[in-house]
Amino acid sequence: MKVLLVEDEKTLAYEVEAFLKKAFYICDLAHTARQGLEKIECNLYDFILLDLGLPDKDGLVLLEQAKKHNPDAAYIILTARGNIEDRIKGLDLGADDYLPKPFSLLELQSRMQAISRRKSGMNSQLIPLGEFNVDIQKRIVSHQENEIELTRKEFDLLSYMLLHKNRVLTRLQLSEHIWGSFVDDDYDSNYIDVHIKNIRKKLGAYGPVEWLETVRGVGYKIKKS
C-alpha cells in the first residue's frame, strides 16, 4: 500500500518511514504543506498521515485541500496539539482517525490495518477468500490446514486486491501501489500478469480461484465470494 507522510519533524518522519517500509508499505515523505500538496496532486495514496503543525500552512487546511485530490485515501492526523476542537474539526473535514504525539509505531500500524478492514467491510484480520483464508497481519494464505507459500510481492498483490474487493484495478495502479511509481514510459505491464499467473497456479493447486478475475484490456479484480 502507498502512504504519504507529511511531517516537518525530520527525525520522526524518517523513523516512521523506516518502520512503514519494514512493514511492506511504500512511503513518500513531505516536510511542508506545499511539498505534500504537490505529491497529492500527482499521486494516489491509500493513506495520508498528516501533521497539523506544519511550518508553512495549518495541517487542517492541507487536509481540506487534499480531500479534493485524494478523496478515497484514508487520513490519519498526527498531532501534538491538545486542543479537542482541532481534533473534532479534523474528523469533521474527513479524517479517519488521529494519533496524539508521541505515539507508538505499532499503534499507528494497528490503526492503519483497522481502517483498511473497515473501509473494505472486513471486521477480522483473518479474511475468507473462496476456500482460502488470508491473515493480513501474519501474511499467511491457507487452505484448510495447509499454508501456501507466496513470495512477498505475490502476497502484497493479493492482499491489496482483497482490500479493494469488487473494484477493478489497472495494472499500473497495482504496480504503483505495490512496487512504487513507474516513471518509464515503456513500463512492461506483463510484470503484473506474471505475478497473477503465479498466484493462480499456487492457490489453484489447492482449490478453485475463479474469484480472481481478469478484466480484459484493463486489469484484475477479486470478485465478492
mmCIF file of N, CA, C and O in Angstrom, residues 2 28 49 64 92-93 95 104 116 128 147 152 178-180 187 189 195 211:
data_model
loop_
_atom_site.group_PDB
_atom_site.id
_atom_site.type_symbol
_atom_site.label_atom_id
_atom_site.label_comp_id
_atom_site.label_asym_id
_atom_site.label_seq_id
_atom_site.Cartn_x
_atom_site.Cartn_y
_atom_site.Cartn_z
ATOM 1 N N LYS A 2 0.343 2.300 -0.581
ATOM 2 C CA LYS A 2 1.122 3.513 -0.764
ATOM 3 C C LYS A 2 0.712 4.575 0.256
ATOM 4 O O LYS A 2 -0.470 4.889 0.404
ATOM 5 N N ASP A 28 6.093 7.754 0.810
ATOM 6 C CA ASP A 28 6.640 9.024 0.345
ATOM 7 C C ASP A 28 6.650 10.007 1.515
ATOM 8 O O ASP A 28 5.783 9.944 2.395
ATOM 9 N N LEU A 49 -0.787 10.424 6.114
ATOM 10 C CA LEU A 49 -0.543 10.695 7.527
ATOM 11 C C LEU A 49 -0.122 12.151 7.630
ATOM 12 O O LEU A 49 0.885 12.558 7.043
ATOM 13 N N GLU A 64 -8.153 19.655 4.020
ATOM 14 C CA GLU A 64 -9.298 20.049 3.207
ATOM 15 C C GLU A 64 -8.940 20.066 1.720
ATOM 16 O O GLU A 64 -9.720 19.624 0.869
ATOM 17 N N ASP A 92 -14.290 16.173 11.288
ATOM 18 C CA ASP A 92 -15.387 16.742 10.508
ATOM 19 C C ASP A 92 -14.979 16.989 9.055
ATOM 20 O O ASP A 92 -15.821 16.923 8.147
ATOM 21 N N LEU A 93 -13.701 17.282 8.840
ATOM 22 C CA LEU A 93 -13.207 17.520 7.473
ATOM 23 C C LEU A 93 -12.957 16.229 6.709
ATOM 24 O O LEU A 93 -12.633 16.256 5.522
ATOM 25 N N ALA A 95 -11.093 13.305 8.176
ATOM 26 C CA ALA A 95 -10.035 12.426 8.674
ATOM 27 C C ALA A 95 -10.653 11.151 9.236
ATOM 28 O O ALA A 95 -11.753 11.166 9.794
ATOM 29 N N SER A 104 2.985 5.390 19.517
ATOM 30 C CA SER A 104 3.667 4.124 19.255
ATOM 31 C C SER A 104 3.548 3.782 17.778
ATOM 32 O O SER A 104 2.459 3.874 17.189
ATOM 33 N N SER A 116 -8.180 -0.019 7.138
ATOM 34 C CA SER A 116 -8.259 -0.792 5.893
ATOM 35 C C SER A 116 -9.377 -1.819 5.960
ATOM 36 O O SER A 116 -10.156 -1.970 5.009
ATOM 37 N N PRO A 128 -11.819 -14.501 4.790
ATOM 38 C CA PRO A 128 -12.131 -15.624 3.898
ATOM 39 C C PRO A 128 -12.093 -15.193 2.443
ATOM 40 O O PRO A 128 -12.519 -14.094 2.086
ATOM 41 N N GLU A 147 -0.700 -24.180 4.764
ATOM 42 C CA GLU A 147 -0.211 -22.840 4.465
ATOM 43 C C GLU A 147 0.403 -22.835 3.074
ATOM 44 O O GLU A 147 1.194 -23.722 2.738
ATOM 45 N N ARG A 152 6.897 -12.386 -1.246
ATOM 46 C CA ARG A 152 6.461 -11.118 -0.653
ATOM 47 C C ARG A 152 5.619 -10.324 -1.641
ATOM 48 O O ARG A 152 4.564 -9.797 -1.291
ATOM 49 N N ILE A 178 1.874 -1.247 -5.138
ATOM 50 C CA ILE A 178 2.607 -2.371 -4.546
ATOM 51 C C ILE A 178 4.110 -2.190 -4.668
ATOM 52 O O ILE A 178 4.867 -2.508 -3.748
ATOM 53 N N TRP A 179 4.571 -1.673 -5.795
ATOM 54 C CA TRP A 179 6.008 -1.595 -6.020
ATOM 55 C C TRP A 179 6.537 -0.184 -6.189
ATOM 56 O O TRP A 179 7.709 0.012 -6.456
ATOM 57 N N GLY A 180 5.687 0.824 -6.085
ATOM 58 C CA GLY A 180 6.151 2.193 -6.245
ATOM 59 C C GLY A 180 5.847 2.707 -7.635
ATOM 60 O O GLY A 180 5.456 1.974 -8.536
ATOM 61 N N TYR A 187 7.070 1.095 -19.540
ATOM 62 C CA TYR A 187 6.756 0.154 -18.467
ATOM 63 C C TYR A 187 6.070 -1.086 -19.033
ATOM 64 O O TYR A 187 5.141 -1.003 -19.813
ATOM 65 N N SER A 189 3.672 -3.987 -18.578
ATOM 66 C CA SER A 189 2.586 -4.432 -17.711
ATOM 67 C C SER A 189 2.585 -5.944 -17.537
ATOM 68 O O SER A 189 1.887 -6.469 -16.665
ATOM 69 N N HIS A 195 2.907 -12.211 -12.053
ATOM 70 C CA HIS A 195 2.612 -12.446 -10.645
ATOM 71 C C HIS A 195 1.199 -12.999 -10.454
ATOM 72 O O HIS A 195 0.983 -13.884 -9.613
ATOM 73 N N TRP A 211 -12.593 -16.516 -8.235
ATOM 74 C CA TRP A 211 -12.817 -15.175 -7.680
ATOM 75 C C TRP A 211 -11.775 -14.162 -8.148
ATOM 76 O O TRP A 211 -11.977 -12.960 -8.033
#
